[in-house]
Amino acid sequence: MGLLLFSTGLIAVAAGGVQQAQPAIPVPTPKMGTPPSTEPPIVADDTFDKALPPLSSDINAPLEPLAPIVPPTAPMVPAETVPPELTQPLPALQVFDSTPLVDVTVKDTKAPDIRYDTVVRGLDTLGLAGKFNSLSALKGGDGKAANATVVSARGREDEDLAVRLMKSLGYYDGTAISTIEQIPGDTARVRAIVSATPGKQYKFGSIAVQAAPTVPPGLVESLLPLHSGEAIEAERVQGAEANVALVLPQRGYPFAKVGQRDILLDDVAGTGDYTLPVDVGPRSSFGTFTTEGRLAFGAAHVGVLTRFKPGELYDNRKVDDLRAALVATGLFSTVSVEPVRTGNINPDGTEAVNLLVQQERGPPRSVAVSGGYSTGQGIRLEGSFTHRNLFPPEGALIVTAVAGTQEQGATATFRRSNAGRRDRTLTITAGADHSNYDAFDAFTTTLSGRISYDSTPIWQKKFTYAYGFELTGTNESVYDFGRGARRRATYFIAALPGQVEFDRSDSLLNPTKGYRLKLSLSPETSVRGAVRPYARTLVEASGYYPIGDSIVLAGRVRAGSIVGTDRDDLAPSRRYYGGGGGSVRGYGYQRLGPLDPNGDPVGGRSINEFALEARYRFGNFGIVPFLDGGNAYESVLPKATDLRFGAGIGGRFYTNFGPLRFDVATPLNPRKGDGKIALYISIGQAF
């Protein structure tokens, strides 16, 4: 039976036992003088007693189970009162707009930023202040932070930075601490101080290389320029290890791998014992080639592009050169060259290594458009279509059309690049052209062939050459001094042109030092009634001398002669003329030389020219003042008299394929009919 006790200040309930008494709920006491309430009770006492459940007289009897609670039944709602939106099926998940809500952050403009100064101590004497400032979190914050916590966090980052920098110079015991202090008299700023204590500098103790025997002996050790007693500087260590990794593949070890260094520090002696494991791999020589992928050409032509022979000691510089030559063909979207072990041992003890060429040929067709303008030649536009591999390997078809104010024509060219030899080119060209200049008006058809050994941006050669043949039929206007009037004449010309060049300059398109020498010789015959053999010769020399880092003095001289025939027996298009962008600037194209009574040039059998330039470059731009001189002569040999001079200034815009040239010039001693200003726009330097 339960027991319910009421007592002043305590309430306890017992059911089958006695529980801990709990403090009674205080009952407010009526104030003195307040009459008792006369309101009737909310529940009468007899009603309350009847509502109490009956209690068992057995105090140990178990409690009766509670009757299950029946949830109240919701009242029925007539269907017509249910909103129609609640009776519709849920829409498909994909139609929900899943765009996240825009997080609109309102900045408290009233909260001021903290301004701070950064002070670094202890790194100046080590020469690390500059590197620290470039990497510092405090310096990178530009002296501003949202609060002091941010400044402290940046200071802790700079502590780690200072320790790393000191370790990079061998100060492995170095420590750093950052503090923040108020600047006296300035409540708006604080001072962040990073104090570094380097301690002692560790130096190399013993230096050991763990590697298999090499040929020659001690090769790895000789490639590791570290010595006992030197400071343990991270940059020198990394550079020495990189030198080992770089040079070993150049000395016949293509699979060499440099392992992880180990430096054991002795804090008493202040030294570190250095150990470097190196897996040199087998000493190797070149073997054969294999190709995979979407091929532009096969392994046989890959062999043409190499600068080594099977059996030569492996040198990865020659492999890199082969990769560059493959890229230069323009036939690949991607190409790679990797050495592959064969396990075959040669008589000299080296292992033969094959080269695997992975090819992915690219689009072979291209369209190009170029244009230019110069006084005397007018506007000249040229467009070309090229299929670089129509006749594999590297057999190209090039169709070119020229449209200009004074020249129109079209040519078709077959070109075989790397024809049986790296950088040797076979070219066969057929074309028709109409040229209308002051010197002549010519309709010309040409069939020519040429074999050349050329310099390229990959390999600029000291010695290059070219030779070939040329068959030309041309109908040209020519001034007949006997008749005193112009007339048209037809010429058939056969020529065997050749050229050799010795190049000691440092660049093909933009030389800054060195020199070049070139000799051209073309034995020819002109058939116009009778066979008249003659020879065209031209000698040219140019030099480049740098002054400082931004100025280059450049000069050129040129002289030519035609021997074996009279001038009037030569086709006008085969004579020498001066003037123009590649000759004496300031004068019109082909305007220098003998003139007819109408003031039009008739050309000569000899020519001499010179040019001087001061090429000043600043960034990708340049300014070039220049002075040119020269003339063409009726005589076989050029003269030193009657030179014509032109001067001007040019602008250059330097690109990765060469400079764009804008030259403006004026003749210094003009003749009657010469213009006052000449303009030239083209690609590349004048010489």
Short mmCIF file of C-alpha atoms in Angstrom, two decimals, residues 326-578:
data_model
loop_
_atom_site.label_atom_id
_atom_site.label_comp_id
_atom_site.label_asym_id
_atom_site.label_seq_id
_atom_site.Cartn_x
_atom_site.Cartn_y
_atom_site.Cartn_z
CA LEU A 326 60.47 14.85 -84.78
CA VAL A 327 58.52 17.77 -83.37
CA ALA A 328 60.01 20.11 -86.00
CA THR A 329 58.52 18.03 -88.83
CA GLY A 330 55.13 19.43 -87.85
CA LEU A 331 53.51 16.05 -88.46
CA PHE A 332 52.66 15.09 -84.87
CA SER A 333 50.17 16.20 -82.26
CA THR A 334 52.26 14.31 -79.68
CA VAL A 335 55.49 12.34 -79.96
CA SER A 336 57.84 10.83 -77.39
CA VAL A 337 61.12 8.91 -77.44
CA GLU A 338 61.97 6.56 -74.57
CA PRO A 339 64.83 4.05 -74.05
CA VAL A 340 63.88 0.39 -73.64
CA ARG A 341 66.16 -2.29 -72.19
CA THR A 342 66.84 -5.37 -74.31
CA GLY A 343 69.19 -7.44 -72.14
CA ASN A 344 71.49 -7.92 -75.15
CA ILE A 345 75.13 -7.40 -74.22
CA ASN A 346 77.50 -6.01 -76.85
CA PRO A 347 81.13 -7.12 -77.20
CA ASP A 348 82.26 -3.95 -75.39
CA GLY A 349 80.17 -4.90 -72.34
CA THR A 350 77.41 -2.33 -72.87
CA GLU A 351 73.77 -3.29 -73.08
CA ALA A 352 71.96 -2.46 -76.33
CA VAL A 353 69.09 -0.06 -75.70
CA ASN A 354 66.31 0.37 -78.22
CA LEU A 355 64.37 3.62 -78.64
CA LEU A 356 60.59 3.42 -78.62
CA VAL A 357 59.00 6.26 -80.59
CA GLN A 358 55.37 6.84 -79.62
CA GLN A 359 53.66 8.74 -82.44
CA GLU A 360 50.31 10.46 -82.67
CA ARG A 361 50.13 12.12 -86.05
CA GLY A 362 48.46 15.48 -86.25
CA PRO A 363 46.55 17.33 -88.98
CA PRO A 364 48.80 17.41 -92.08
CA ARG A 365 47.11 20.33 -93.83
CA SER A 366 47.57 24.01 -93.15
CA VAL A 367 46.70 27.35 -94.71
CA ALA A 368 48.90 30.42 -94.35
CA VAL A 369 48.53 34.07 -95.33
CA SER A 370 51.22 36.75 -95.27
CA GLY A 371 51.46 40.29 -96.50
CA GLY A 372 53.69 43.32 -96.68
CA TYR A 373 54.17 46.73 -98.16
CA SER A 374 57.13 48.65 -99.43
CA THR A 375 57.63 51.69 -101.58
CA GLY A 376 58.28 50.56 -105.15
CA GLN A 377 56.73 47.11 -104.66
CA GLY A 378 53.41 48.25 -103.28
CA ILE A 379 51.13 45.83 -101.46
CA ARG A 380 51.94 42.15 -101.69
CA LEU A 381 49.68 39.41 -100.32
CA GLU A 382 50.61 35.75 -100.38
CA GLY A 383 48.48 32.74 -99.46
CA SER A 384 49.49 29.10 -99.40
CA PHE A 385 48.00 25.65 -98.87
CA THR A 386 50.31 22.93 -97.59
CA HIS A 387 49.87 19.19 -97.16
CA ARG A 388 53.00 18.30 -95.22
CA ASN A 389 52.87 14.53 -95.71
CA LEU A 390 51.03 13.87 -98.96
CA PHE A 391 53.95 11.74 -100.16
CA PRO A 392 55.33 10.01 -97.02
CA PRO A 393 57.78 10.35 -95.49
CA GLU A 394 57.71 14.16 -95.29
CA GLY A 395 56.76 14.68 -98.90
CA ALA A 396 54.84 17.96 -98.99
CA LEU A 397 52.72 19.62 -101.63
CA ILE A 398 52.63 23.42 -101.41
CA VAL A 399 50.39 25.57 -103.58
CA THR A 400 51.04 29.30 -103.38
CA ALA A 401 49.27 32.30 -104.87
CA VAL A 402 50.53 35.89 -104.92
CA ALA A 403 48.32 38.92 -105.40
CA GLY A 404 49.76 42.40 -105.31
CA THR A 405 49.73 45.75 -106.92
CA GLN A 406 52.80 44.88 -109.01
CA GLU A 407 53.06 41.09 -108.86
CA GLN A 408 50.61 38.25 -109.45
CA GLY A 409 51.37 34.57 -109.77
CA ALA A 410 50.97 30.99 -108.64
CA THR A 411 53.38 28.13 -107.96
CA ALA A 412 53.16 24.46 -107.06
CA THR A 413 56.03 22.94 -105.08
CA PHE A 414 56.97 19.42 -104.11
CA ARG A 415 59.26 19.38 -101.10
CA ARG A 416 60.92 16.37 -99.51
CA SER A 417 62.29 17.33 -96.10
CA ASN A 418 65.10 15.30 -94.52
CA ALA A 419 65.65 13.69 -97.90
CA GLY A 420 68.00 10.80 -97.10
CA ARG A 421 69.79 12.99 -94.56
CA ARG A 422 68.83 15.18 -91.65
CA ASP A 423 68.11 18.80 -92.75
CA ARG A 424 68.65 18.07 -96.44
CA THR A 425 65.74 19.26 -98.58
CA LEU A 426 64.74 18.41 -102.14
CA THR A 427 62.51 20.97 -103.82
CA ILE A 428 60.88 20.96 -107.27
CA THR A 429 58.85 24.02 -108.27
CA ALA A 430 56.73 24.97 -111.26
CA GLY A 431 55.15 28.39 -111.49
CA ALA A 432 53.88 31.29 -113.54
CA ASP A 433 54.27 34.95 -112.62
CA HIS A 434 53.53 38.43 -113.86
CA SER A 435 55.73 41.25 -112.55
CA ASN A 436 55.12 44.87 -113.46
CA TYR A 437 57.86 47.16 -112.15
CA ASP A 438 59.51 50.32 -113.38
CA ALA A 439 62.46 48.22 -114.55
CA PHE A 440 60.49 45.66 -116.58
CA ASP A 441 57.08 44.12 -117.24
CA ALA A 442 57.53 40.34 -117.42
CA PHE A 443 55.38 37.24 -117.94
CA THR A 444 57.46 34.33 -116.68
CA THR A 445 57.13 30.56 -116.36
CA THR A 446 59.70 28.59 -114.39
CA LEU A 447 60.60 24.99 -113.66
CA SER A 448 63.32 24.57 -111.06
CA GLY A 449 64.86 21.98 -108.76
CA ARG A 450 67.03 22.48 -105.71
CA ILE A 451 68.87 20.42 -103.12
CA SER A 452 69.84 22.30 -99.98
CA TYR A 453 71.46 21.58 -96.66
CA ASP A 454 69.96 24.17 -94.36
CA SER A 455 70.27 25.63 -90.91
CA THR A 456 67.25 25.24 -88.66
CA PRO A 457 66.26 26.75 -85.29
CA ILE A 458 67.09 23.36 -83.73
CA TRP A 459 70.55 23.14 -85.28
CA GLN A 460 72.10 26.28 -86.74
CA LYS A 461 74.97 25.02 -88.85
CA LYS A 462 78.31 26.63 -89.53
CA PHE A 463 78.33 25.50 -93.14
CA THR A 464 75.33 25.22 -95.46
CA TYR A 465 74.95 24.84 -99.20
CA ALA A 466 72.42 24.68 -102.02
CA TYR A 467 72.56 23.72 -105.70
CA GLY A 468 70.08 22.98 -108.44
CA PHE A 469 68.77 23.87 -111.88
CA GLU A 470 66.40 26.42 -113.34
CA LEU A 471 64.60 26.56 -116.69
CA THR A 472 62.87 29.86 -117.41
CA GLY A 473 60.85 31.25 -120.28
CA THR A 474 60.04 34.93 -119.98
CA ASN A 475 58.54 37.62 -122.15
CA GLU A 476 59.66 41.05 -120.97
CA SER A 477 59.57 44.67 -121.94
CA VAL A 478 63.04 46.10 -122.50
CA TYR A 479 64.31 49.51 -123.51
CA ASP A 480 66.12 49.32 -126.86
CA PHE A 481 68.72 52.09 -126.90
CA GLY A 482 69.21 51.59 -130.65
CA ARG A 483 65.54 52.27 -131.35
CA GLY A 484 65.10 54.71 -128.50
CA ALA A 485 61.94 52.99 -127.34
CA ARG A 486 60.68 50.05 -125.33
CA ARG A 487 59.88 46.72 -126.97
CA ARG A 488 59.01 43.22 -125.82
CA ALA A 489 61.41 40.31 -126.14
CA THR A 490 61.28 36.62 -125.24
CA TYR A 491 64.15 34.88 -123.46
CA PHE A 492 64.82 31.23 -122.67
CA ILE A 493 67.23 30.79 -119.80
CA ALA A 494 68.92 27.72 -118.35
CA ALA A 495 70.85 28.08 -115.10
CA LEU A 496 72.71 25.97 -112.53
CA PRO A 497 72.57 28.14 -109.39
CA GLY A 498 74.67 27.26 -106.34
CA GLN A 499 75.35 28.82 -102.96
CA VAL A 500 77.57 28.23 -99.94
CA GLU A 501 77.37 30.01 -96.58
CA PHE A 502 79.58 30.08 -93.51
CA ASP A 503 77.62 31.20 -90.44
CA ARG A 504 79.14 32.07 -87.07
CA SER A 505 76.24 34.17 -85.78
CA ASP A 506 74.20 33.26 -82.71
CA SER A 507 70.73 33.33 -84.28
CA LEU A 508 69.08 32.80 -87.64
CA LEU A 509 66.35 35.46 -87.34
CA ASN A 510 67.78 37.89 -84.82
CA PRO A 511 71.58 37.67 -84.57
CA THR A 512 73.32 39.68 -81.86
CA LYS A 513 76.94 38.60 -82.31
CA GLY A 514 79.14 36.80 -84.82
CA TYR A 515 79.36 37.03 -88.60
CA ARG A 516 78.20 35.42 -91.85
CA LEU A 517 79.86 34.92 -95.24
CA LYS A 518 77.91 33.91 -98.35
CA LEU A 519 78.94 33.21 -101.95
CA SER A 520 76.46 32.67 -104.79
CA LEU A 521 77.42 31.46 -108.28
CA SER A 522 75.04 30.75 -111.16
CA PRO A 523 76.37 29.70 -114.58
CA GLU A 524 73.63 30.55 -117.07
CA THR A 525 72.88 30.73 -120.73
CA SER A 526 70.34 32.89 -122.47
CA VAL A 527 68.89 31.66 -125.75
CA ARG A 528 67.64 34.55 -127.83
CA GLY A 529 68.65 33.87 -131.38
CA ALA A 530 72.03 32.55 -130.22
CA VAL A 531 73.37 30.84 -127.09
CA ARG A 532 75.09 33.37 -124.84
CA PRO A 533 76.64 31.78 -121.72
CA TYR A 534 77.52 33.97 -118.78
CA ALA A 535 77.91 33.75 -114.99
CA ARG A 536 76.22 35.65 -112.16
CA THR A 537 78.25 36.02 -108.94
CA LEU A 538 77.41 37.62 -105.62
CA VAL A 539 79.48 37.88 -102.42
CA GLU A 540 77.98 39.05 -99.11
CA ALA A 541 79.34 39.47 -95.58
CA SER A 542 77.58 40.64 -92.43
CA GLY A 543 78.72 41.10 -88.83
CA TYR A 544 77.09 41.71 -85.45
CA TYR A 545 78.75 43.28 -82.42
CA PRO A 546 76.96 43.71 -79.08
CA ILE A 547 77.45 46.81 -76.93
CA GLY A 548 76.13 46.07 -73.47
CA ASP A 549 72.91 44.11 -73.10
CA SER A 550 70.59 46.21 -75.24
CA ILE A 551 72.50 47.54 -78.28
CA VAL A 552 73.86 45.60 -81.26
CA LEU A 553 75.89 47.19 -84.03
CA ALA A 554 75.19 45.38 -87.30
CA GLY A 555 76.84 45.85 -90.68
CA ARG A 556 76.67 44.33 -94.13
CA VAL A 557 78.56 44.63 -97.42
CA ARG A 558 77.60 43.05 -100.75
CA ALA A 559 79.07 43.02 -104.24
CA GLY A 560 77.98 41.27 -107.42
CA SER A 561 79.09 40.87 -111.02
CA ILE A 562 77.84 39.32 -114.26
CA VAL A 563 80.59 38.27 -116.65
CA GLY A 564 80.49 36.83 -120.16
CA THR A 565 77.78 38.88 -121.85
CA ASP A 566 76.65 42.41 -122.58
CA ARG A 567 73.99 44.02 -120.46
CA ASP A 568 71.53 44.41 -123.35
CA ASP A 569 71.75 40.69 -124.12
CA LEU A 570 70.56 39.86 -120.60
CA ALA A 571 66.89 39.49 -119.79
CA PRO A 572 65.97 42.54 -117.68
CA SER A 573 64.82 40.27 -114.82
CA ARG A 574 68.34 38.73 -114.63
CA ARG A 575 70.21 42.03 -114.24
CA TYR A 576 71.32 43.66 -110.99
CA TYR A 577 69.27 46.47 -109.45
CA GLY A 578 69.69 48.47 -106.24
#
